[in-house]
Short mmCIF file of C-alpha atoms and ligand atoms in Angstrom, two decimals:
data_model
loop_
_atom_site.label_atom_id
_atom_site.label_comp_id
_atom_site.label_asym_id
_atom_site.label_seq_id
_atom_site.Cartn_x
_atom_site.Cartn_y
_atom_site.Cartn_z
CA UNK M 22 26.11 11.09 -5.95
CA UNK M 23 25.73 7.38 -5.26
CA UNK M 24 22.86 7.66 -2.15
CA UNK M 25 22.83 3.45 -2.37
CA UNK M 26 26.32 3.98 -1.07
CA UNK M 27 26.65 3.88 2.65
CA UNK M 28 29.16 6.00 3.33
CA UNK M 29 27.96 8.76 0.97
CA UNK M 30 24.66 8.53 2.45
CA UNK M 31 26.31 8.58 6.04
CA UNK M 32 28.57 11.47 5.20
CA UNK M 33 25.70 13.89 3.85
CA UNK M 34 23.26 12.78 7.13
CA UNK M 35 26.03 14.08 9.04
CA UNK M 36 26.98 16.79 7.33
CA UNK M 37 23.06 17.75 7.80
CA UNK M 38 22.83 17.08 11.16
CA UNK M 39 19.97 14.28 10.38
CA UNK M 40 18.87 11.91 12.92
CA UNK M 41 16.42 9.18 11.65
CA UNK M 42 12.88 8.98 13.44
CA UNK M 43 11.59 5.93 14.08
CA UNK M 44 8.33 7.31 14.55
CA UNK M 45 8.54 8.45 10.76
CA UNK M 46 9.22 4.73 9.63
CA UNK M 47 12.58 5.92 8.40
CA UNK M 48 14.34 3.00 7.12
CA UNK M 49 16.53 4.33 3.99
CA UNK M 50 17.16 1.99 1.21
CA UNK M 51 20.67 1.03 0.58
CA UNK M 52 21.12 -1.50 -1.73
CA UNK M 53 21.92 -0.48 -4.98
CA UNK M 54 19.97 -3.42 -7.09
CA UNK M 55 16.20 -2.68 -5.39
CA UNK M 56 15.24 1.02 -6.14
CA UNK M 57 16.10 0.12 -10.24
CA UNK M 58 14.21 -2.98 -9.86
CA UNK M 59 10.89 -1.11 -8.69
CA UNK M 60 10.88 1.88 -10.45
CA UNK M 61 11.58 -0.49 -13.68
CA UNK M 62 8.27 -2.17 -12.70
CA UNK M 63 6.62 0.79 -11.86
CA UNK M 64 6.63 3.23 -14.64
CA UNK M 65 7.56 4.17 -18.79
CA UNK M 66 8.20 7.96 -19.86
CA UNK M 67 4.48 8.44 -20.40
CA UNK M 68 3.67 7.42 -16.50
CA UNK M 69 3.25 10.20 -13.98
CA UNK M 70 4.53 8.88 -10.31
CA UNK M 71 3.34 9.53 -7.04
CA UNK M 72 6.11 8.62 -4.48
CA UNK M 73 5.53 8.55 -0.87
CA UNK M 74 8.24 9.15 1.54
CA UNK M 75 11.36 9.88 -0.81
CA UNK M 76 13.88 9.83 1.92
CA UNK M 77 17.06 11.25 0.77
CA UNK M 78 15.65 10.50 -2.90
CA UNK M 79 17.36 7.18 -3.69
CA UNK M 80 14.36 5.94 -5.00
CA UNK M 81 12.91 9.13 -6.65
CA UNK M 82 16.18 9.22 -8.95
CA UNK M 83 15.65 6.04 -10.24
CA UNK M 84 11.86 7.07 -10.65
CA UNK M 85 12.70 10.36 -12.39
CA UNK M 86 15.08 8.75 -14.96
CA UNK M 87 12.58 6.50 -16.00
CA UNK M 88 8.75 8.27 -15.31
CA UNK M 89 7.80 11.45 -17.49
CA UNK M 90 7.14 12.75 -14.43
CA UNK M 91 7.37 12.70 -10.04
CA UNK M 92 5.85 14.26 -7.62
CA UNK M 93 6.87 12.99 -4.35
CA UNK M 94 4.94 13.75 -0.79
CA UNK M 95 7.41 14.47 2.71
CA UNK M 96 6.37 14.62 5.85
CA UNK M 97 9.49 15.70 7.14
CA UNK M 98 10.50 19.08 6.94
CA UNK M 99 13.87 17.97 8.10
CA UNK M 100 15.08 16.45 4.31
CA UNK M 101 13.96 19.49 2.23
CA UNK M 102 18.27 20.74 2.27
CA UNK M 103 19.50 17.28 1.83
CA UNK M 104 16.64 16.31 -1.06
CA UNK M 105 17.89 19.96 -2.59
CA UNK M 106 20.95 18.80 -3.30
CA UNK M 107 20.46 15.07 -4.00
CA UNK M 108 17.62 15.46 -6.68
CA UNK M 109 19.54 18.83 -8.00
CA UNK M 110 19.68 16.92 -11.25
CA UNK M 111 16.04 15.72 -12.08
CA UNK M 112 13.99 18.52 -13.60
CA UNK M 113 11.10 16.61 -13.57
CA UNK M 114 10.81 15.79 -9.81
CA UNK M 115 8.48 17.91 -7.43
CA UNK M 116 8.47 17.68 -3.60
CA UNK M 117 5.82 18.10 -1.28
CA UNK M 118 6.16 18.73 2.10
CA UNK M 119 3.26 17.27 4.09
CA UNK M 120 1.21 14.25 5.47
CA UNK M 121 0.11 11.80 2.46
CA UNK M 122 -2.79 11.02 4.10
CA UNK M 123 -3.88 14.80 4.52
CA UNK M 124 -2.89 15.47 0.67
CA UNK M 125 -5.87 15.39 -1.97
CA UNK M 126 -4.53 13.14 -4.02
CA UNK M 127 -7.22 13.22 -6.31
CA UNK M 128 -6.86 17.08 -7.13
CA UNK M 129 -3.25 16.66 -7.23
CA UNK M 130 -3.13 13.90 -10.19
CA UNK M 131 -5.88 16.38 -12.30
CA UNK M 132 -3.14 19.42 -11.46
CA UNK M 133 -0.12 17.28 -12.19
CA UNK M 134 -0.24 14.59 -14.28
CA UNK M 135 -3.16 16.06 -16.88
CA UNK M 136 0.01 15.36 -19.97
CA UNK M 137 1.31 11.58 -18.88
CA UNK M 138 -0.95 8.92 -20.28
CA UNK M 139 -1.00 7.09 -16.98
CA UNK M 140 -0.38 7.48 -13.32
CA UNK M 141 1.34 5.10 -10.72
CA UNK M 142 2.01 5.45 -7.23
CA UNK M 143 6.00 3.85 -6.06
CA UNK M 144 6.93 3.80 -2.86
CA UNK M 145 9.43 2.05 -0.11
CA UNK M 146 6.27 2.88 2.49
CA UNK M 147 6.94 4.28 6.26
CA UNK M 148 6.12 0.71 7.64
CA UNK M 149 3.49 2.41 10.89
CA UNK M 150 0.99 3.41 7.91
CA UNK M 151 1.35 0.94 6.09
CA UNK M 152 -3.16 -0.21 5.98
CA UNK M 153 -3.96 3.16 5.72
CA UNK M 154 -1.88 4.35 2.67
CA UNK M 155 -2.83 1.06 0.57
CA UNK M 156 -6.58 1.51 1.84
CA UNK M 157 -6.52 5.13 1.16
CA UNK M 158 -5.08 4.91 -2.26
CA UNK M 159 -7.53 1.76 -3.03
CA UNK M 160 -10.81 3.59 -1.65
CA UNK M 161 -10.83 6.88 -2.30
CA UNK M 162 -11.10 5.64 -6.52
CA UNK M 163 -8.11 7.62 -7.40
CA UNK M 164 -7.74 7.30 -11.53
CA UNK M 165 -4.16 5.51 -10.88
CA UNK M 166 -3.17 2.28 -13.05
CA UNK M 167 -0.68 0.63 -10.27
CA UNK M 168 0.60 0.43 -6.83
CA UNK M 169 4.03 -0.64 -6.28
CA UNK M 170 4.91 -0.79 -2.73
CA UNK M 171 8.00 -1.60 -0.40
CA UNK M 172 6.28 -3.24 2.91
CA UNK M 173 7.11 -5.46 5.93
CA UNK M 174 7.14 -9.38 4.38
CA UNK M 175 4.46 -10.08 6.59
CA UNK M 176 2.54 -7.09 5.56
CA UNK M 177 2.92 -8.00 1.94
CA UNK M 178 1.73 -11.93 2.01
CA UNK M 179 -1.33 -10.31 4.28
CA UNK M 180 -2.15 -7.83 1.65
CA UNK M 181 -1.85 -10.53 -1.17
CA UNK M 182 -3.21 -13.60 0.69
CA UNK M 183 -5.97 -14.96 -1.55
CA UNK M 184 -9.59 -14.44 0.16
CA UNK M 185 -10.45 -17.51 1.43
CA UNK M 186 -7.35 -18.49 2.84
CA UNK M 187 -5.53 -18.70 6.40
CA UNK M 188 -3.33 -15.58 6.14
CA UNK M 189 -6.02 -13.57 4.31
CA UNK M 190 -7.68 -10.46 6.49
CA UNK M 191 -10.31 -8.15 5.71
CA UNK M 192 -7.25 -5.56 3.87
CA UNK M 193 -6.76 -9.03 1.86
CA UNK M 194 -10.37 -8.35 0.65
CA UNK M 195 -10.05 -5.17 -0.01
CA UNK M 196 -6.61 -5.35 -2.54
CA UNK M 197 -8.67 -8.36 -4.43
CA UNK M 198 -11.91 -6.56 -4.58
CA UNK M 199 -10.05 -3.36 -6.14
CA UNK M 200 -6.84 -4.81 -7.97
CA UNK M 201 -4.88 -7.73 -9.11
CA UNK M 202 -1.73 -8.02 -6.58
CA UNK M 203 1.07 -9.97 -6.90
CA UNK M 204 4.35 -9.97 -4.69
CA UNK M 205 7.16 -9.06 -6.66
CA UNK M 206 10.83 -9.88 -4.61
CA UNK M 207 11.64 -10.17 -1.04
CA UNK M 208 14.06 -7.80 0.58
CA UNK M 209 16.58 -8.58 3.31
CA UNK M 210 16.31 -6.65 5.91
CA UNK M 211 20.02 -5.57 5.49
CA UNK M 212 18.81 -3.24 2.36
CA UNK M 213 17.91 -1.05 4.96
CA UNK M 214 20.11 1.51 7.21
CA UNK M 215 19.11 1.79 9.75
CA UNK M 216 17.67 -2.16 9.81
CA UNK M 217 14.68 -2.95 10.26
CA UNK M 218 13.90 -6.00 12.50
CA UNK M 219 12.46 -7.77 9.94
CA UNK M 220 12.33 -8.39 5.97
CA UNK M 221 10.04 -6.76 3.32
CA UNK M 222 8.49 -7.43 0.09
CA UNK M 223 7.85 -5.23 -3.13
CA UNK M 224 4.43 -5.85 -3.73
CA UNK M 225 2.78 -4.43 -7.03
CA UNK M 226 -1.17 -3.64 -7.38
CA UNK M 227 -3.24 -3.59 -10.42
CA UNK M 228 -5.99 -1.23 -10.08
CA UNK M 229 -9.10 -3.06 -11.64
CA UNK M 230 -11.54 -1.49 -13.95
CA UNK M 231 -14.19 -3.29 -12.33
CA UNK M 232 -14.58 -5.36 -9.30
CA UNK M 233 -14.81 -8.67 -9.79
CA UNK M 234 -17.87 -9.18 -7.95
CA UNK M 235 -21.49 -7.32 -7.67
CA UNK M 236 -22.12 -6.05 -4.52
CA UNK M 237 -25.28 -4.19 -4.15
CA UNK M 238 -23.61 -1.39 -1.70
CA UNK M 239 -20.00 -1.22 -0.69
CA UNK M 240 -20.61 0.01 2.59
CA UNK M 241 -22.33 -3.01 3.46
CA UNK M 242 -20.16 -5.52 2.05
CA UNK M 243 -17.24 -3.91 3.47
CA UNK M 244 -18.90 -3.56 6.70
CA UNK M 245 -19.66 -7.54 6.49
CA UNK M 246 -16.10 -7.49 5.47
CA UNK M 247 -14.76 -6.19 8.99
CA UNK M 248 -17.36 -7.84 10.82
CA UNK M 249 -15.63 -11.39 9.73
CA UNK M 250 -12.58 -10.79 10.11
CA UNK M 251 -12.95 -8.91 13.91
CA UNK M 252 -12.78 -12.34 15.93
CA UNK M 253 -11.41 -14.70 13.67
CA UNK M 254 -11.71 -17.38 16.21
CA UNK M 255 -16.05 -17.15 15.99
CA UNK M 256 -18.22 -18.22 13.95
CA UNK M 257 -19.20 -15.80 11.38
CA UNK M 258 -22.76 -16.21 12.68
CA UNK M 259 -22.18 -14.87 16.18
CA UNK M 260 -19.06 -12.61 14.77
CA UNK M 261 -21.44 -10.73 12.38
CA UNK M 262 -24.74 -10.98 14.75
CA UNK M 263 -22.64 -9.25 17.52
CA UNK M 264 -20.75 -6.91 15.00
CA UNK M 265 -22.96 -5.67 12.77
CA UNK M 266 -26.46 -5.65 14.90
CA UNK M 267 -28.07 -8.77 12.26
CA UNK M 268 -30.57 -11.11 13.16
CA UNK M 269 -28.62 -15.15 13.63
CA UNK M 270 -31.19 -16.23 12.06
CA UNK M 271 -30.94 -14.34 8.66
CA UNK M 272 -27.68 -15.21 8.71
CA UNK M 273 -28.01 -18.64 9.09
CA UNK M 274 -30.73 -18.52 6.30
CA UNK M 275 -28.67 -16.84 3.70
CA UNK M 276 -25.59 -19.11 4.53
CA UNK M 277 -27.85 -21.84 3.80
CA UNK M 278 -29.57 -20.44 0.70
CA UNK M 279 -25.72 -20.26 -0.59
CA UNK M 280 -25.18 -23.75 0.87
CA UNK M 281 -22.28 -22.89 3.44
CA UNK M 282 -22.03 -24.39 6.85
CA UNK M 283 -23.82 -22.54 9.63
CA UNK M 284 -20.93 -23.18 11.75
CA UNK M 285 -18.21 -21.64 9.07
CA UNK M 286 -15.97 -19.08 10.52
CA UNK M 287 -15.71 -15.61 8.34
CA UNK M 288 -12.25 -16.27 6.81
CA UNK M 289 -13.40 -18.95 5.08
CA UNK M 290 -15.46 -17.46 2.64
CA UNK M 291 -14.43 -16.67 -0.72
CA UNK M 292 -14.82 -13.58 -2.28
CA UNK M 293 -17.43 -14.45 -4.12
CA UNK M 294 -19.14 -16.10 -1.18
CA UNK M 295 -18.42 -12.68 0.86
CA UNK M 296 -20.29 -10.77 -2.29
CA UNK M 297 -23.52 -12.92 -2.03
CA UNK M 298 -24.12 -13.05 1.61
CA UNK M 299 -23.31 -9.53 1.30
CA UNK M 300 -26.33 -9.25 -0.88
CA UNK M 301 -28.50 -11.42 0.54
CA UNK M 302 -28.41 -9.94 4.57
N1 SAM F 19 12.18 6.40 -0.09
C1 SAM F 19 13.25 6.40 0.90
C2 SAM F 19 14.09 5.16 0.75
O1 SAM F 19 13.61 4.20 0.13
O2 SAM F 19 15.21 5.15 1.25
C3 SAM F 19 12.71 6.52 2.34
C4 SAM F 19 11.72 5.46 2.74
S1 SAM F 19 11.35 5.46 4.47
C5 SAM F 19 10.89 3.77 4.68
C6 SAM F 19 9.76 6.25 4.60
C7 SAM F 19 9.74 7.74 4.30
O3 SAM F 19 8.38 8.19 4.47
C8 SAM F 19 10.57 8.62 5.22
O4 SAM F 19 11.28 9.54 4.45
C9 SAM F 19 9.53 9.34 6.10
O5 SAM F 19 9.97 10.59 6.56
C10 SAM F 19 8.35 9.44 5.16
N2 SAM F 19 7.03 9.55 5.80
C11 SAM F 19 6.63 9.03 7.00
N3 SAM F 19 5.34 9.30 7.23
C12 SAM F 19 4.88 10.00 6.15
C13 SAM F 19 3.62 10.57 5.80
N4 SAM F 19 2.56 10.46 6.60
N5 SAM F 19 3.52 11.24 4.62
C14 SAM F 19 4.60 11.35 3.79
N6 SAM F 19 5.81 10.82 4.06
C15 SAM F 19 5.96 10.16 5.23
#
């Protein structure tokens, strides 16, 4: 069955009685040259895949002809007939019915992928959960090698924006703190049925080893993180002050012992930068 086709994949929603949910972020994939395109980049026979949101399984084919092996996470009951017949073929493809972010990922790569040398995540993501999903899968330390994600265009130059620079945010931080990210192709939005009202980017993450910076504790870093990034239009002095409860003035001194401006507004910084005042408040 050819699901990038668009009467094919019309024909079996109907025959299913499937209505698409925009509150689901479903936005099926329909041109044929994309899901090949990130599932090459994505994965060898020795990779174990973690798919989100497989849809009708246009994707997840592609996956499961090239991965040793899938495991892909629903949230919609609603697929589990259609996804029956569609993936009929691939032996090596599991679905799981359920939220993503309520699965233990963690105990599910031990359970699953204990025989596949290493483990990747693909995914054309559901657009509302975008932050959380990429945040989820960055924090929570999960032994994964890559992230290769479908997301809104704007989404993706966010995510990938180099720290330090106009469109970079405090997710920006994050992906550079835990992985290497480039932005692989744009997507028109026209790949899409329904359409979305705007383009997307595959965007691929490599998970780091290390960070490449030494904080002394995450949780403050990060916390300076957000703090910088909450009113962009402040200073970080007052932004952080107010924010995070810290005295201006040992702001002001630390800025100074790393010979920044006391007037320099949080998105400025550089990693690096971020790291040391980190350290030093
Ligand atoms: N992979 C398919 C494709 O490319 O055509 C579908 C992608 S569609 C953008 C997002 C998919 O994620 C939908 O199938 C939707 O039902 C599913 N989804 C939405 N929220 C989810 C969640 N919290 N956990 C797992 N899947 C979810």
């Amino acid at each position: 069955m050819n699901l990038s086709d668009i009467n094919t994949v019309r024909s079996l929603l109907q025959k299913n009685g499937f209505t698409f949910k925009k509150s689901l972020g479903q936005n099926f994939l329909i041109n044929p040259e994309v899901c090949p395109a990130m599932a090459d980049a994505a994965c060898d026979k020795q990779t174990g895949v973690i798919e989100i949101g497989p849809g009708i399984g246009v994707l997840t084919a592609e996956l499961s002809a090239r991965a040793k092996r899938v495991i892909a996470i629903e949230l919609d009951g609603r697929l589990k007939k259609i996804l029956s017949v569609t993936l009929s073929d691939c032996e090596n493809v599991e679905i799981i019915y359920g939220d993503v972010l309520k699965t233990d990922l963690k105990a599910l790569i031990a359970e699953k992928f204990s025989d596949c040398e290493r483990v990747a995540v693909c995914a054309n993501l559901p657009y509302y959960i975008t932050s959380p999903i990429v945040m989820t899968l960055l924090e929570s330390r999960l032994p994964i090698d890559s992230i290769t994600v479908m997301v809104q265009k704007e989404a993706a130059e966010r995510l990938c924006a180099k720290v330090g620079t106009r469109q970079a945010g405090a997710v920006s931080v994050a992906v550079s703190y835990y992985s290497e990210s480039e932005i692989l192709f744009g997507v028109d939005k026209n790949s899409f049925m329904p359409p979305p009202k705007v383009d997307s980017a595959v965007i691929q993450l490599h998970i780091r080893d290390n960070p490449p910076v030494k904080v002394d504790s995450e949780e403050d870093f990060f916390r300076l993180v957000k703090a910088c990034f909450a009113q962009r239009r402040k200073t970080l002095v007052n932004t952080v002050s107010s924010a995070a409860g810290i005295d201006k003035e040992i702001i002001k001194n630390a800025l100074l012992k790393l010979g920044i401006s006391e007037t320099v507004r949080g998105e400025k910084l550089t990693l690096e930068e971020l790291a040391e005042l980190s350290n030093l408040i």
